[in-house]
Amino acid sequence: MRFDIITIFPEILDSYLDETILARAKSLGLIEIYTHTPREFATDAHKSVDDKPYSGGAGMVMMFYPIAKTIEKIQIETSSLKTKILLMSPTGIQFSQKKAKVYAKECNHIILICGRYEGLDARLEKIVDEKVSIGPYVLAGGELPALVITEAVSRLIPGVLGKEASLAEESHNQPGYLEYPQYTRPEVVNWKGKEYKVPDVLLSGNHAEIEKWRKENAVQGE
Ligand code: ADE
């Protein structure tokens, strides 16, 4: 899977992308992630990518051409891939685990456009496949949403998670439960006058009972 992220703040993304499971997945060649700045296609000496809105109003609007030309540049290099172009926007369709699975299955290339919210030329919506929101709240821009989508999709690419985590992921995929409570040493924790014990059944070694307990105590997910 290849990800191309278009942002005026590539350095914000790079530090996250160079750590975590994403760095490991990149080094194993399972995913490729590139960041691009639309400033490359700015035409003035200041490398501006935004301008005043027509009809007035507060703030600036990101211009059509620097972003459109960045998309075009990426597409020239990736013409053999199955691409989805996503525009990060709080008014887009809600991103979900289900959606992450669809992307992981149906394409092998995602272009993510990080706009500054309330400041993107509306014609850019015409040249993307989907407008995507990561939740019903407004962020300053699309950088965090792009990282969220990149990580959620990458985790689903075979080999990106270690073996144990992949098995846990399979259980996540079963409808009805997402995860069960887990504990590690010590057996008893004392905190602010209270005692918290690991449930006896987990110390019992009785696998059938443990499995039953896990199912009963699983946390519901989508
Ligand atoms: N840009 C600003 N807020 C956003 C959100 N919630 N989802 C996606 N992009 C955004």
Coordinates of N, CA and C and ligand atoms in Angstrom, one line a residue:
M1 N 0.9 -1.2 0.0 CA 0.0 0.0 0.0 C 0.9 1.2 0.0
R2 N 0.5 2.2 -0.9 CA 1.3 3.4 -0.9 C 0.4 4.6 -0.5
F3 N 0.9 5.5 0.4 CA 0.2 6.6 0.8 C 0.9 7.9 0.4
D4 N 0.2 8.8 -0.2 CA 0.8 10.1 -0.5 C 0.0 11.2 0.2
I5 N 0.7 12.0 1.1 CA 0.0 13.0 1.9 C 0.4 14.4 1.4
I6 N -0.6 15.1 1.0 CA -0.4 16.5 0.6 C -0.7 17.5 1.7
T7 N 0.4 18.2 2.1 CA 0.2 19.1 3.3 C 1.2 20.2 3.2
I8 N 0.8 21.4 3.8 CA 1.8 22.5 3.9 C 2.7 22.3 5.2
F9 N 2.4 21.2 6.0 CA 3.3 21.0 7.1 C 3.9 19.6 7.1
P10 N 4.7 19.2 6.1 CA 5.2 17.8 6.1 C 6.0 17.4 7.3
E11 N 6.6 18.4 8.0 CA 7.5 18.0 9.1 C 6.7 17.6 10.3
I12 N 5.4 18.0 10.4 CA 4.5 17.5 11.5 C 4.3 16.0 11.3
L13 N 4.1 15.6 10.1 CA 3.8 14.2 9.8 C 5.1 13.3 10.0
D14 N 6.2 13.9 9.5 CA 7.4 13.0 9.4 C 7.8 12.5 10.7
S15 N 7.7 13.3 11.8 CA 8.2 12.7 13.1 C 7.3 11.6 13.5
Y16 N 6.0 11.6 13.3 CA 5.1 10.5 13.7 C 5.4 9.3 12.8
L17 N 5.5 9.6 11.5 CA 5.7 8.5 10.5 C 7.0 7.7 10.7
D18 N 8.0 8.4 11.3 CA 9.3 7.8 11.5 C 9.4 7.0 12.8
E19 N 8.3 6.9 13.6 CA 8.3 6.1 14.8 C 7.1 5.1 14.6
T20 N 6.8 4.4 15.7 CA 5.6 3.6 15.7 C 5.6 2.4 14.7
I21 N 4.5 1.7 14.6 CA 4.4 0.6 13.7 C 4.6 1.0 12.2
L22 N 4.3 2.3 12.0 CA 4.4 2.7 10.6 C 5.9 2.7 10.1
A23 N 6.8 3.1 11.0 CA 8.2 3.1 10.6 C 8.7 1.6 10.3
R24 N 8.2 0.7 11.2 CA 8.6 -0.7 11.0 C 8.0 -1.2 9.6
A25 N 6.8 -0.9 9.4 CA 6.1 -1.3 8.2 C 6.8 -0.8 6.9
K26 N 7.3 0.5 7.1 CA 8.0 1.1 5.9 C 9.3 0.4 5.7
S27 N 10.0 0.1 6.8 CA 11.3 -0.5 6.7 C 11.2 -2.0 6.1
L28 N 10.1 -2.6 6.4 CA 9.9 -4.0 5.9 C 9.4 -3.9 4.4
G29 N 9.1 -2.7 3.9 CA 8.6 -2.6 2.5 C 7.2 -3.0 2.4
L30 N 6.4 -3.0 3.5 CA 5.0 -3.3 3.4 C 4.1 -2.1 3.0
I31 N 4.6 -1.0 3.4 CA 3.9 0.3 3.0 C 4.9 1.3 2.6
E32 N 4.5 2.2 1.8 CA 5.3 3.4 1.4 C 4.5 4.6 1.7
I33 N 5.2 5.6 2.4 CA 4.5 6.8 2.7 C 5.3 8.0 2.2
Y34 N 4.7 8.9 1.4 CA 5.4 10.1 1.0 C 4.6 11.3 1.4
T35 N 5.3 12.4 1.7 CA 4.6 13.7 2.0 C 5.0 14.6 0.9
H36 N 4.1 15.5 0.5 CA 4.3 16.5 -0.5 C 3.8 17.8 -0.1
T37 N 4.5 18.9 -0.4 CA 4.0 20.2 -0.2 C 3.5 20.9 -1.5
P38 N 2.3 21.4 -1.4 CA 1.8 22.1 -2.7 C 2.6 23.4 -3.0
R39 N 3.5 23.8 -2.1 CA 4.3 25.0 -2.3 C 5.2 24.8 -3.5
E40 N 5.5 23.5 -3.8 CA 6.3 23.2 -5.0 C 5.7 23.8 -6.3
F41 N 4.3 24.0 -6.3 CA 3.6 24.5 -7.5 C 3.1 25.9 -7.3
A42 N 3.7 26.6 -6.2 CA 3.3 28.0 -6.1 C 4.0 28.8 -7.2
T43 N 3.4 29.9 -7.5 CA 3.9 30.7 -8.7 C 4.5 32.0 -8.3
D44 N 4.4 32.4 -7.0 CA 5.0 33.7 -6.7 C 6.3 33.5 -5.8
A45 N 6.9 34.6 -5.6 CA 8.2 34.6 -4.9 C 8.1 34.1 -3.4
H46 N 6.9 34.3 -2.9 CA 6.7 33.9 -1.5 C 6.2 32.4 -1.4
K47 N 6.1 31.8 -2.5 CA 5.6 30.4 -2.5 C 4.2 30.3 -1.9
S48 N 3.3 31.3 -2.2 CA 2.0 31.3 -1.6 C 1.1 30.1 -2.2
V49 N 0.4 29.5 -1.3 CA -0.6 28.5 -1.7 C -2.0 28.9 -1.3
D50 N -2.2 30.1 -0.7 CA -3.5 30.6 -0.4 C -3.7 32.0 -0.9
D51 N -5.0 32.4 -0.9 CA -5.3 33.8 -1.4 C -6.6 34.2 -0.8
K52 N -6.9 35.5 -1.0 CA -8.2 36.0 -0.4 C -9.4 35.4 -1.0
P53 N -10.5 35.2 -0.2 CA -11.7 34.6 -0.8 C -12.4 35.6 -1.7
Y54 N -13.0 35.1 -2.8 CA -13.9 36.0 -3.6 C -15.0 36.4 -2.7
S55 N -15.5 37.6 -2.9 CA -16.7 38.2 -2.2 C -16.3 38.5 -0.7
G56 N -15.1 38.4 -0.4 CA -14.7 38.9 1.0 C -14.8 37.8 2.0
G57 N -14.7 38.1 3.3 CA -14.7 37.2 4.3 C -13.4 37.1 5.0
A58 N -13.5 36.5 6.2 CA -12.3 36.4 7.0 C -11.4 35.2 6.5
G59 N -10.1 35.3 6.7 CA -9.2 34.2 6.4 C -8.9 34.1 5.0
M60 N -8.0 33.1 4.7 CA -7.5 32.9 3.4 C -8.0 31.5 2.9
V61 N -8.0 31.3 1.6 CA -8.5 30.1 1.0 C -7.3 29.4 0.2
M62 N -7.1 28.1 0.4 CA -6.1 27.4 -0.3 C -6.5 27.3 -1.7
M63 N -5.5 27.6 -2.6 CA -5.8 27.7 -4.0 C -5.9 26.3 -4.7
F64 N -6.6 26.3 -5.8 CA -6.9 25.1 -6.5 C -5.6 24.5 -7.1
Y65 N -4.9 25.3 -7.9 CA -3.8 24.7 -8.7 C -2.6 24.1 -8.0
P66 N -2.1 24.7 -6.9 CA -1.0 24.0 -6.2 C -1.4 22.6 -5.7
I67 N -2.6 22.4 -5.2 CA -3.0 21.1 -4.8 C -3.3 20.2 -6.0
A68 N -4.0 20.7 -6.9 CA -4.4 19.9 -8.1 C -3.1 19.4 -8.8
K69 N -2.1 20.3 -9.0 CA -0.9 19.9 -9.7 C -0.1 18.9 -8.8
T70 N -0.2 19.0 -7.5 CA 0.5 18.0 -6.7 C -0.1 16.6 -6.9
I71 N -1.4 16.6 -7.0 CA -2.1 15.3 -7.2 C -1.7 14.8 -8.6
E72 N -1.6 15.6 -9.5 CA -1.3 15.2 -10.9 C 0.2 14.7 -10.9
K73 N 1.1 15.3 -10.2 CA 2.5 14.9 -10.2 C 2.5 13.4 -9.6
I74 N 1.8 13.2 -8.5 CA 1.8 11.9 -7.9 C 1.2 10.9 -8.8
Q75 N 0.1 11.3 -9.5 CA -0.6 10.3 -10.4 C 0.3 9.9 -11.6
I76 N 1.2 10.8 -12.0 CA 2.1 10.4 -13.1 C 3.0 9.2 -12.7
E77 N 3.4 9.3 -11.4 CA 4.3 8.3 -10.9 C 3.6 7.0 -10.5
T78 N 2.3 7.0 -10.4 CA 1.6 5.9 -9.8 C 0.4 5.4 -10.7
S79 N 0.6 5.6 -12.0 CA -0.5 5.3 -12.9 C -1.0 3.9 -12.9
S80 N -0.1 2.9 -12.5 CA -0.4 1.5 -12.5 C -1.2 1.1 -11.2
L81 N -1.3 2.0 -10.2 CA -1.9 1.6 -9.0 C -3.4 1.9 -8.9
K82 N -4.1 1.2 -8.0 CA -5.5 1.5 -7.8 C -5.6 2.6 -6.7
T83 N -5.9 3.8 -7.2 CA -5.8 5.0 -6.3 C -7.2 5.4 -5.8
K84 N -7.2 5.9 -4.5 CA -8.4 6.6 -4.0 C -7.8 8.0 -3.5
I85 N -8.5 9.0 -3.9 CA -8.1 10.4 -3.5 C -9.1 10.9 -2.5
L86 N -8.5 11.1 -1.3 CA -9.4 11.5 -0.1 C -9.1 12.9 0.3
L87 N -10.1 13.7 0.5 CA -10.0 15.0 1.0 C -10.4 15.1 2.5
M88 N -9.5 15.5 3.4 CA -9.9 15.5 4.8 C -10.8 16.7 5.1
S89 N -11.9 16.4 5.7 CA -12.9 17.5 5.9 C -13.9 17.1 7.0
P90 N -14.2 18.0 8.0 CA -15.1 17.6 9.0 C -16.5 17.4 8.5
T91 N -16.8 17.8 7.2 CA -18.1 17.6 6.6 C -18.1 16.4 5.7
G92 N -17.1 15.6 5.8 CA -17.0 14.4 4.9 C -17.8 13.3 5.5
I93 N -17.7 12.1 4.8 CA -18.3 10.9 5.4 C -17.5 10.4 6.5
Q94 N -18.1 9.8 7.5 CA -17.4 9.4 8.8 C -16.5 8.2 8.5
F95 N -15.2 8.4 8.8 CA -14.3 7.3 8.8 C -14.5 6.3 9.9
S96 N -14.3 5.0 9.6 CA -14.6 4.0 10.6 C -13.7 2.8 10.3
Q97 N -13.8 1.8 11.2 CA -13.0 0.6 11.0 C -13.4 -0.1 9.7
K98 N -14.7 -0.1 9.5 CA -15.3 -0.7 8.3 C -14.7 0.0 7.0
K99 N -14.7 1.3 7.1 CA -14.1 2.1 5.9 C -12.6 1.7 5.7
A100 N -11.9 1.6 6.8 CA -10.5 1.3 6.8 C -10.3 -0.1 6.0
K101 N -11.2 -1.0 6.4 CA -11.1 -2.3 5.7 C -11.4 -2.2 4.2
V102 N -12.3 -1.4 3.9 CA -12.7 -1.2 2.5 C -11.5 -0.7 1.7
Y103 N -10.8 0.4 2.3 CA -9.7 0.9 1.6 C -8.5 -0.1 1.5
A104 N -8.3 -0.8 2.6 CA -7.2 -1.8 2.6 C -7.4 -2.9 1.5
K105 N -8.7 -3.2 1.2 CA -9.0 -4.2 0.3 C -9.1 -3.7 -1.1
E106 N -9.7 -2.6 -1.3 CA -10.1 -2.2 -2.7 C -9.1 -1.3 -3.4
C107 N -8.1 -0.8 -2.7 CA -7.1 0.0 -3.4 C -5.7 -0.3 -2.9
N108 N -4.7 0.1 -3.6 CA -3.3 -0.1 -3.1 C -2.6 1.3 -3.1
H109 N -3.4 2.3 -3.2 CA -2.7 3.7 -3.2 C -3.8 4.7 -2.7
I110 N -3.4 5.5 -1.7 CA -4.3 6.5 -1.2 C -3.6 7.8 -1.2
I111 N -4.2 8.8 -1.8 CA -3.7 10.2 -1.7 C -4.6 10.9 -0.7
L112 N -4.0 11.5 0.3 CA -4.7 12.2 1.3 C -4.4 13.7 1.2
I113 N -5.4 14.5 1.1 CA -5.2 16.0 1.0 C -5.6 16.6 2.3
C114 N -4.6 17.3 2.9 CA -4.8 18.0 4.2 C -5.1 19.5 3.9
G115 N -6.3 19.9 4.0 CA -6.6 21.3 3.9 C -6.6 22.0 5.2
R116 N -6.6 23.3 5.2 CA -6.8 24.0 6.4 C -8.3 24.2 6.4
Y117 N -9.0 23.8 7.5 CA -10.5 23.9 7.5 C -11.0 25.3 7.3
E118 N -12.1 25.4 6.6 CA -12.7 26.7 6.2 C -11.8 27.5 5.2
G119 N -10.9 26.8 4.6 CA -10.1 27.5 3.6 C -9.6 26.8 2.5
L120 N -10.5 26.1 1.7 CA -10.0 25.3 0.6 C -10.9 25.7 -0.6
D121 N -10.4 26.0 -1.7 CA -11.2 26.2 -2.9 C -12.2 25.1 -3.2
A122 N -13.4 25.4 -3.2 CA -14.5 24.3 -3.3 C -14.3 23.4 -4.5
R123 N -13.7 23.9 -5.6 CA -13.6 23.1 -6.8 C -12.7 21.9 -6.6
L124 N -11.8 21.9 -5.5 CA -11.0 20.7 -5.2 C -11.9 19.5 -4.9
E125 N -13.1 19.8 -4.4 CA -14.0 18.6 -4.1 C -14.4 17.9 -5.4
K126 N -14.3 18.6 -6.5 CA -14.7 17.9 -7.8 C -13.7 16.9 -8.3
I127 N -12.4 17.0 -7.8 CA -11.4 16.2 -8.3 C -10.9 15.1 -7.3
V128 N -11.7 14.9 -6.3 CA -11.4 13.8 -5.3 C -12.5 12.8 -5.3
D129 N -12.1 11.6 -4.8 CA -13.1 10.5 -4.8 C -14.0 10.6 -3.6
E130 N -13.5 11.0 -2.4 CA -14.3 11.1 -1.2 C -13.8 12.2 -0.3
K131 N -14.8 12.8 0.4 CA -14.4 13.7 1.4 C -14.6 13.0 2.7
V132 N -13.6 12.9 3.6 CA -13.6 12.0 4.7 C -13.4 12.8 6.0
S133 N -14.3 12.5 7.0 CA -14.1 13.1 8.4 C -13.7 12.1 9.3
I134 N -12.9 12.4 10.3 CA -12.5 11.4 11.3 C -13.4 11.5 12.6
G135 N -14.3 12.5 12.5 CA -15.3 12.6 13.7 C -16.0 13.9 13.7
P136 N -17.0 14.0 14.5 CA -17.9 15.2 14.5 C -17.3 16.3 15.4
Y137 N -16.1 16.8 15.0 CA -15.5 17.9 15.7 C -14.6 18.6 14.6
V138 N -14.3 19.8 14.9 CA -13.5 20.6 13.9 C -12.1 20.8 14.3
L139 N -11.1 20.3 13.5 CA -9.7 20.5 13.8 C -9.2 21.6 13.0
A140 N -8.0 22.0 13.2 CA -7.5 23.2 12.5 C -7.1 22.8 11.0
G141 N -6.8 21.5 10.8 CA -6.5 21.1 9.5 C -6.5 19.6 9.4
G142 N -6.2 19.1 8.2 CA -6.3 17.7 7.9 C -5.1 16.8 8.2
E143 N -4.1 17.3 8.9 CA -2.9 16.5 9.1 C -3.2 15.4 10.1
L144 N -3.8 15.7 11.2 CA -4.1 14.6 12.2 C -5.1 13.5 11.5
P145 N -6.2 14.0 10.9 CA -7.0 13.0 10.2 C -6.2 12.1 9.2
A146 N -5.3 12.7 8.4 CA -4.5 11.9 7.5 C -3.7 10.9 8.2
L147 N -3.1 11.2 9.3 CA -2.3 10.2 10.1 C -3.2 9.1 10.6
V148 N -4.4 9.5 11.1 CA -5.4 8.5 11.6 C -5.7 7.5 10.5
I149 N -6.0 8.0 9.4 CA -6.4 7.1 8.3 C -5.3 6.2 7.8
T150 N -4.1 6.8 7.7 CA -2.9 6.1 7.3 C -2.6 5.0 8.3
E151 N -2.7 5.2 9.6 CA -2.4 4.2 10.6 C -3.5 3.1 10.6
A152 N -4.7 3.5 10.6 CA -5.8 2.6 10.6 C -5.8 1.6 9.4
V153 N -5.5 2.1 8.3 CA -5.4 1.3 7.1 C -4.2 0.4 7.1
S154 N -3.0 1.0 7.5 CA -1.8 0.3 7.5 C -1.8 -1.0 8.4
R155 N -2.5 -0.8 9.5 CA -2.6 -2.0 10.5 C -3.2 -3.2 9.9
L156 N -4.0 -2.9 8.8 CA -4.8 -4.0 8.2 C -4.0 -4.7 7.1
I157 N -2.8 -4.1 6.7 CA -2.0 -4.7 5.7 C -1.3 -5.9 6.2
P158 N -1.4 -7.1 5.6 CA -0.8 -8.3 6.1 C 0.7 -8.1 6.4
G159 N 1.1 -8.5 7.6 CA 2.5 -8.4 8.0 C 2.8 -7.1 8.8
V160 N 2.0 -6.1 8.8 CA 2.3 -4.8 9.5 C 2.2 -5.0 11.0
L161 N 1.2 -5.8 11.5 CA 1.2 -6.1 12.9 C 2.0 -7.4 13.1
G162 N 2.6 -7.5 14.3 CA 3.2 -8.8 14.6 C 2.2 -9.9 14.7
K163 N 2.7 -11.1 14.8 CA 1.8 -12.3 14.8 C 0.7 -12.2 15.8
E164 N 1.1 -11.9 17.1 CA 0.1 -12.0 18.2 C -1.0 -10.9 18.0
A165 N -0.5 -9.7 17.6 CA -1.4 -8.6 17.4 C -2.4 -8.9 16.3
S166 N -1.9 -9.6 15.3 CA -2.8 -10.0 14.1 C -3.9 -10.9 14.6
L167 N -3.5 -11.9 15.5 CA -4.5 -12.8 16.0 C -5.6 -12.0 16.8
A168 N -5.1 -11.1 17.6 CA -6.1 -10.3 18.4 C -7.0 -9.5 17.4
E169 N -6.4 -9.0 16.3 CA -7.1 -8.3 15.3 C -8.2 -9.1 14.7
E170 N -7.9 -10.4 14.5 CA -8.9 -11.3 14.0 C -10.1 -11.4 14.9
S171 N -9.8 -11.4 16.2 CA -10.9 -11.5 17.2 C -11.7 -10.2 17.1
H172 N -11.0 -9.1 16.9 CA -11.7 -7.8 16.7 C -12.7 -7.9 15.6
N173 N -12.4 -8.7 14.6 CA -13.2 -8.7 13.4 C -14.5 -9.5 13.6
Q174 N -14.5 -10.3 14.7 CA -15.7 -11.0 14.9 C -16.8 -10.1 15.4
P175 N -18.0 -10.1 14.7 CA -19.0 -9.2 15.2 C -19.3 -9.4 16.6
G176 N -19.6 -8.3 17.3 CA -20.1 -8.5 18.7 C -19.1 -8.1 19.8
Y177 N -17.8 -8.4 19.6 CA -16.9 -7.9 20.6 C -15.5 -7.5 20.1
L178 N -15.0 -6.5 20.7 CA -13.8 -5.8 20.2 C -12.6 -6.3 21.0
E179 N -12.7 -6.3 22.3 CA -11.5 -6.7 23.1 C -11.9 -7.1 24.5
Y180 N -11.1 -7.9 25.2 CA -11.4 -8.3 26.6 C -10.3 -7.7 27.5
P181 N -10.7 -7.5 28.8 CA -9.7 -6.9 29.7 C -8.5 -7.8 29.9
Q182 N -7.3 -7.2 29.9 CA -6.1 -7.9 30.1 C -5.3 -7.4 31.3
Y183 N -4.5 -8.3 31.9 CA -3.8 -7.9 33.1 C -2.4 -8.4 33.0
T184 N -1.5 -7.8 33.7 CA -0.1 -8.3 33.9 C 0.3 -8.1 35.3
R185 N 1.5 -8.6 35.7 CA 2.0 -8.6 37.1 C 2.0 -7.1 37.6
P186 N 1.8 -6.9 38.9 CA 1.5 -7.9 39.9 C 0.1 -8.4 40.0
E187 N -0.1 -9.5 40.7 CA -1.5 -10.0 40.9 C -2.4 -9.1 41.6
V188 N -1.8 -8.4 42.6 CA -2.7 -7.5 43.4 C -2.0 -6.1 43.3
V189 N -2.9 -5.1 43.0 CA -2.4 -3.7 43.0 C -3.1 -2.9 44.1
N190 N -2.4 -2.2 44.9 CA -3.0 -1.3 46.0 C -2.8 0.1 45.5
W191 N -3.9 0.8 45.5 CA -3.9 2.2 45.0 C -4.9 3.1 45.7
K192 N -4.3 4.1 46.4 CA -5.2 5.0 47.2 C -6.2 4.3 48.1
G193 N -5.7 3.4 48.9 CA -6.5 2.7 49.9 C -7.4 1.6 49.3
K194 N -7.3 1.3 48.0 CA -8.1 0.2 47.5 C -7.2 -0.9 46.9
E195 N -7.8 -2.1 46.9 CA -7.1 -3.2 46.4 C -7.7 -3.7 45.1
Y196 N -6.9 -3.9 44.1 CA -7.5 -4.4 42.8 C -6.7 -5.7 42.5
K197 N -7.6 -6.8 42.3 CA -6.9 -8.1 42.1 C -7.2 -8.6 40.6
V198 N -6.3 -9.4 40.1 CA -6.5 -10.0 38.8 C -7.6 -11.1 39.0
P199 N -8.6 -11.1 38.2 CA -9.7 -12.1 38.4 C -9.1 -13.6 38.5
D200 N -9.6 -14.3 39.5 CA -9.1 -15.6 39.8 C -9.0 -16.5 38.6
V201 N -10.1 -16.5 37.8 CA -10.2 -17.4 36.7 C -8.9 -17.3 35.7
L202 N -8.4 -16.1 35.6 CA -7.2 -15.9 34.7 C -6.0 -16.5 35.3
L203 N -6.0 -16.9 36.6 CA -4.8 -17.5 37.2 C -5.0 -19.0 37.3
S204 N -6.2 -19.5 36.8 CA -6.6 -20.9 37.1 C -5.9 -21.9 36.1
G205 N -5.5 -21.4 35.0 CA -5.0 -22.3 34.0 C -6.1 -23.1 33.2
N206 N -7.3 -22.8 33.5 CA -8.4 -23.6 32.9 C -8.8 -22.8 31.6
H207 N -8.4 -23.3 30.5 CA -8.5 -22.6 29.2 C -10.0 -22.4 28.8
A208 N -10.8 -23.4 29.0 CA -12.2 -23.3 28.7 C -12.9 -22.2 29.5
E209 N -12.6 -22.2 30.8 CA -13.1 -21.2 31.7 C -12.6 -19.8 31.3
I210 N -11.3 -19.7 31.0 CA -10.8 -18.4 30.6 C -11.4 -17.9 29.4
E211 N -11.6 -18.7 28.4 CA -12.3 -18.3 27.1 C -13.7 -17.8 27.4
K212 N -14.4 -18.6 28.3 CA -15.8 -18.2 28.6 C -15.8 -16.8 29.3
W213 N -14.8 -16.6 30.2 CA -14.7 -15.3 30.9 C -14.5 -14.2 30.0
R214 N -13.5 -14.5 29.0 CA -13.2 -13.4 28.1 C -14.4 -13.0 27.2
K215 N -15.1 -14.0 26.8 CA -16.3 -13.7 26.0 C -17.3 -12.9 26.8
E216 N -17.5 -13.3 28.0 CA -18.5 -12.6 28.9 C -18.1 -11.1 29.2
N217 N -16.8 -10.9 29.2 CA -16.3 -9.6 29.7 C -15.8 -8.8 28.5
A218 N -16.0 -9.2 27.3 CA -15.5 -8.5 26.1 C -16.2 -7.2 26.0
V219 N -15.4 -6.2 25.6 CA -16.0 -4.9 25.4 C -16.6 -4.8 24.0
Q220 N -17.8 -4.3 23.9 CA -18.5 -4.2 22.6 C -17.8 -3.2 21.7
G221 N -17.7 -3.6 20.4 CA -17.3 -2.7 19.4 C -18.1 -2.8 18.2
E222 N -17.8 -2.0 17.2 CA -18.6 -2.0 16.0 C -18.4 -3.3 15.2
Ligands
ADE1 N1 -10.4 18.9 9.2 C1 -10.8 19.6 10.2 N2 -11.5 18.8 11.0 C2 -11.6 17.6 10.5 C3 -12.2 16.3 10.8 N3 -12.9 16.2 11.9 N4 -12.0 15.3 10.0 C4 -11.3 15.4 8.9 N5 -10.7 16.5 8.5 C5 -10.9 17.6 9.3

